Amino acid sequence: METYQYKFDYNVYKDKRSLSSVDQALINEAAMTSQKAYAPYSKFKVGVSIRTTDQTISSGANQENGAFPIGQCAERVALYSMIQVHGRQPIDTIAIVVDNKNQKTPASPCGSCRQMLHEYRSHQTTPIRLLLSLATGGEVIELYDVKDLLPFAFDGLFLGQ
Ligand code: THU
């Protein structure tokens, strides 16, 4: 028997002002986008902005529905928007901003969005960095690569892709 270990580093910044101006702009864009959320049921507004390696920005907000399961997370709205507007580009950084009065710490993507992010990551060689924060400001969590959020992921390789 052999034992393996999986671990990853991430950073927590006290404030977004410790980040570069392009990262701050991306977080600001995601915060503005969170106001486009349609979240009358959860009141949990999420805005996501994606910066590609060639510096294009695409955004999306969660869209809920009275038939709960068909609602769509902000991450996926943003990814689909990127594809429609800019085409498939390598992604550099994704900012995820939550606007919810009960949420005191930044939130990270749900399992389904991790799987979807993994799909995009598997088509590029470079990492996809994540910046997580609240619309009200405060700490920013920086993850080096979405891969870290889904170890042992299922992906197209299993299907011969
Ligand atoms: N939500 C997102 O938009 N992204 C996530 O990664 C987690 C959850 C949305 C879905 C739903 O509209 C609300 O947040 C509460 O779950």
PDB file of N, CA and C and ligand atoms in Angstrom, residues 42 44 46 62 64 73-75 108-110 113, ligand 1:
ATOM      1  N   SER A  42     -33.074  32.892  -3.291  1.00  0.00           N
ATOM      2  CA  SER A  42     -31.969  32.727  -2.329  1.00  0.00           C
ATOM      3  C   SER A  42     -31.472  34.066  -1.789  1.00  0.00           C
ATOM      4  N   PHE A  44     -29.057  35.407  -2.832  1.00  0.00           N
ATOM      5  CA  PHE A  44     -27.612  35.190  -2.869  1.00  0.00           C
ATOM      6  C   PHE A  44     -27.145  35.556  -4.278  1.00  0.00           C
ATOM      7  N   VAL A  46     -24.553  36.458  -7.126  1.00  0.00           N
ATOM      8  CA  VAL A  46     -23.164  36.140  -7.466  1.00  0.00           C
ATOM      9  C   VAL A  46     -22.825  36.786  -8.804  1.00  0.00           C
ATOM     10  N   ASN A  62     -25.823  34.934 -11.518  1.00  0.00           N
ATOM     11  CA  ASN A  62     -26.735  33.780 -11.385  1.00  0.00           C
ATOM     12  C   ASN A  62     -28.165  34.157 -11.745  1.00  0.00           C
ATOM     13  N   GLU A  64     -31.911  32.611 -11.262  1.00  0.00           N
ATOM     14  CA  GLU A  64     -32.726  31.575 -10.610  1.00  0.00           C
ATOM     15  C   GLU A  64     -34.061  31.402 -11.325  1.00  0.00           C
ATOM     16  N   CYS A  73     -25.916  29.005 -12.289  1.00  0.00           N
ATOM     17  CA  CYS A  73     -24.890  29.688 -11.494  1.00  0.00           C
ATOM     18  C   CYS A  73     -24.172  30.747 -12.331  1.00  0.00           C
ATOM     19  N   ALA A  74     -23.668  31.737 -11.621  1.00  0.00           N
ATOM     20  CA  ALA A  74     -22.972  32.849 -12.273  1.00  0.00           C
ATOM     21  C   ALA A  74     -21.742  32.384 -13.063  1.00  0.00           C
ATOM     22  N   GLU A  75     -21.030  31.409 -12.523  1.00  0.00           N
ATOM     23  CA  GLU A  75     -19.808  30.945 -13.197  1.00  0.00           C
ATOM     24  C   GLU A  75     -20.133  30.453 -14.603  1.00  0.00           C
ATOM     25  N   SER A 108     -16.872  29.930  -2.566  1.00  0.00           N
ATOM     26  CA  SER A 108     -16.175  29.272  -3.675  1.00  0.00           C
ATOM     27  C   SER A 108     -17.187  28.518  -4.542  1.00  0.00           C
ATOM     28  N   PRO A 109     -16.792  28.188  -5.765  1.00  0.00           N
ATOM     29  CA  PRO A 109     -17.751  27.617  -6.725  1.00  0.00           C
ATOM     30  C   PRO A 109     -18.360  26.289  -6.260  1.00  0.00           C
ATOM     31  N   CYS A 110     -19.599  26.074  -6.632  1.00  0.00           N
ATOM     32  CA  CYS A 110     -20.274  24.813  -6.297  1.00  0.00           C
ATOM     33  C   CYS A 110     -19.645  23.657  -7.083  1.00  0.00           C
ATOM     34  N   CYS A 113     -20.097  23.745 -10.895  1.00  0.00           N
ATOM     35  CA  CYS A 113     -19.261  24.766 -11.547  1.00  0.00           C
ATOM     36  C   CYS A 113     -17.802  24.350 -11.540  1.00  0.00           C
TER      37      CYS A 113
HETATM   38  N1  THU B   1     -24.515  30.157  -7.003  1.00  0.00           N
HETATM   39  C1  THU B   1     -23.672  30.593  -7.980  1.00  0.00           C
HETATM   40  O1  THU B   1     -24.057  31.427  -8.813  1.00  0.00           O
HETATM   41  N2  THU B   1     -22.429  30.084  -8.018  1.00  0.00           N
HETATM   42  C2  THU B   1     -21.949  29.143  -7.162  1.00  0.00           C
HETATM   43  O2  THU B   1     -20.860  28.626  -7.351  1.00  0.00           O
HETATM   44  C3  THU B   1     -22.741  28.761  -5.992  1.00  0.00           C
HETATM   45  C4  THU B   1     -24.167  29.172  -6.006  1.00  0.00           C
HETATM   46  C5  THU B   1     -25.878  30.670  -6.983  1.00  0.00           C
HETATM   47  C6  THU B   1     -26.913  29.635  -7.342  1.00  0.00           C
HETATM   48  C7  THU B   1     -28.124  30.177  -6.648  1.00  0.00           C
HETATM   49  O3  THU B   1     -28.757  31.122  -7.496  1.00  0.00           O
HETATM   50  C8  THU B   1     -27.580  30.897  -5.450  1.00  0.00           C
HETATM   51  O4  THU B   1     -26.205  31.115  -5.699  1.00  0.00           O
HETATM   52  C9  THU B   1     -27.733  30.119  -4.149  1.00  0.00           C
HETATM   53  O5  THU B   1     -27.259  28.838  -4.264  1.00  0.00           O
END
